[in-house]
GROMACS .gro file of C-alpha atoms in nm:
model
  107
    1MET     CA    1   9.528  11.375  11.197
    2PHE     CA    2   9.638  11.132  10.925
    3GLU     CA    3   9.365  10.911  10.787
    4PRO     CA    4   9.473  10.601  10.594
    5GLN     CA    5   9.392  10.608  10.224
    6PRO     CA    6   9.125  10.368  10.108
    7LYS     CA    7   9.264  10.076   9.910
    8THR     CA    8   9.207  10.088   9.537
    9ARG     CA    9   9.108   9.777   9.352
   10THR     CA   10   9.033   9.708   8.989
   11MET     CA   11   8.722   9.513   8.904
   12LYS     CA   12   8.549   9.396   8.588
   13ILE     CA   13   8.225   9.574   8.513
   14SER     CA   14   8.036   9.245   8.563
   15GLU     CA   15   8.183   9.213   8.915
   16VAL     CA   16   8.085   9.572   8.994
   17ARG     CA   17   7.733   9.510   8.868
   18SER     CA   18   7.684   9.198   9.080
   19GLY     CA   19   7.836   9.349   9.397
   20LEU     CA   20   7.725   9.711   9.361
   21ASN     CA   21   7.535   9.734   9.691
   22THR     CA   22   7.833   9.606   9.893
   23LEU     CA   23   8.076   9.824   9.698
   24VAL     CA   24   7.872  10.138   9.757
   25ASN     CA   25   7.875  10.068  10.132
   26GLU     CA   26   8.253  10.014  10.131
   27ILE     CA   27   8.305  10.330   9.927
   28TYR     CA   28   8.076  10.527  10.158
   29ARG     CA   29   8.281  10.411  10.458
   30GLU     CA   30   8.591  10.514  10.261
   31GLU     CA   31   8.731  10.163  10.282
   32THR     CA   32   8.784  10.126   9.909
   33ARG     CA   33   8.799  10.292   9.570
   34VAL     CA   34   8.714  10.093   9.261
   35VAL     CA   35   8.860  10.121   8.914
   36VAL     CA   36   8.610   9.973   8.670
   37ALA     CA   37   8.769   9.787   8.380
   38LYS     CA   38   8.604   9.693   8.054
   39SER     CA   39   8.792   9.435   7.847
   40GLY     CA   40   9.089   9.490   8.078
   41ILE     CA   41   9.098   9.868   8.016
   42PRO     CA   42   9.028  10.109   8.306
   43VAL     CA   43   8.726  10.316   8.200
   44ALA     CA   44   8.573  10.460   8.519
   45ALA     CA   45   8.613  10.485   8.894
   46LEU     CA   46   8.383  10.461   9.192
   47VAL     CA   47   8.492  10.692   9.473
   48SER     CA   48   8.338  10.849   9.781
   49ILE     CA   49   8.168  11.187   9.768
   50ASP     CA   50   8.457  11.326   9.975
   51ASP     CA   51   8.704  11.206   9.710
   52LEU     CA   52   8.495  11.357   9.432
   53GLU     CA   53   8.466  11.691   9.613
   54ARG     CA   54   8.843  11.691   9.672
   55LEU     CA   55   8.900  11.622   9.302
   56ASP     CA   56   8.664  11.906   9.210
   57ARG     CA   57   8.854  12.143   9.442
   58LEU     CA   58   9.187  12.039   9.293
   59ASP     CA   59   9.051  12.093   8.942
   60GLN     CA   60   8.929  12.439   9.040
   61GLU     CA   61   9.263  12.531   9.201
   62ARG     CA   62   9.447  12.408   8.892
   63GLU     CA   63   9.222  12.619   8.670
   64GLU     CA   64   9.294  12.928   8.883
   65ARG     CA   65   9.671  12.866   8.858
   66PHE     CA   66   9.650  12.836   8.482
   67LYS     CA   67   9.460  13.166   8.465
   68VAL     CA   68   9.761  13.329   8.633
   69ILE     CA   69   9.997  13.160   8.388
   70ASP     CA   70   9.780  13.279   8.098
   71LYS     CA   71   9.796  13.638   8.229
   72VAL     CA   72  10.174  13.621   8.253
   73ARG     CA   73  10.195  13.467   7.907
   74GLU     CA   74   9.979  13.749   7.767
   75ALA     CA   75  10.197  14.014   7.932
   76PHE     CA   76  10.501  13.873   7.752
   77ARG     CA   77  10.340  13.814   7.413
   78GLY     CA   78  10.592  13.890   7.142
   79VAL     CA   79  10.894  13.854   7.369
   80PRO     CA   80  11.122  13.576   7.241
   81ASP     CA   81  11.138  13.267   7.463
   82GLU     CA   82  11.516  13.298   7.488
   83GLU     CA   83  11.488  13.649   7.631
   84ILE     CA   84  11.228  13.542   7.886
   85GLU     CA   85  11.446  13.248   7.989
   86ARG     CA   86  11.757  13.466   8.015
   87GLU     CA   87  11.580  13.730   8.225
   88THR     CA   88  11.417  13.466   8.444
   89ASP     CA   89  11.755  13.305   8.509
   90ARG     CA   90  11.903  13.645   8.590
   91ILE     CA   91  11.623  13.731   8.834
   92LEU     CA   92  11.633  13.389   8.998
   93GLY     CA   93  12.007  13.426   9.040
   94ILE     CA   94  11.952  13.755   9.218
   95ASN     CA   95  11.681  13.601   9.438
   96GLN     CA   96  11.904  13.308   9.528
   97GLU     CA   97  12.175  13.548   9.643
   98LEU     CA   98  11.933  13.766   9.839
   99PRO     CA   99  11.905  13.549  10.153
  100GLN     CA  100  12.285  13.545  10.189
  101SER     CA  101  12.315  13.922  10.156
  102VAL     CA  102  12.025  13.979  10.395
  103SER     CA  103  12.180  13.749  10.654
  104SER     CA  104  12.519  13.921  10.621
  105THR     CA  105  12.366  14.264  10.686
  106ARG     CA  106  12.216  14.138  11.010
  107GLU     CA  107  12.550  14.037  11.158
   0.00000   0.00000   0.00000
C-alpha cells in the first residue's frame, strides 16, 4: 500500500528551537520532515525513526554493492581501462543478442 511522503519544510534553527515539541510530534506521526538551516544554509535534518532506519539500510546496501565493485576492480587490476571497456561492450553485445536467438530456437 502506498503511503504519502511526509512534507519537507526548511526552518531556521531558532524556529526549530521554539517549536521543538510540536515538531517532534509531527515527525513522529510522519507528517513532516524538517531541514534545519543556519544562516540560510541547510545543516541538519529532523526525520522519523523509520526514515533514519531506512537511510541506514540504504547506506548498508550501498556499502555491500561497493564491496562487489571493489572485488571486480581488484580482479582486473593491471588490465587497461580500454581493454575492459572493449570486452564489456563485446559481452553486452552478445547478451543483447541472446534473447533473440533464444526466442528463435523456441519457434
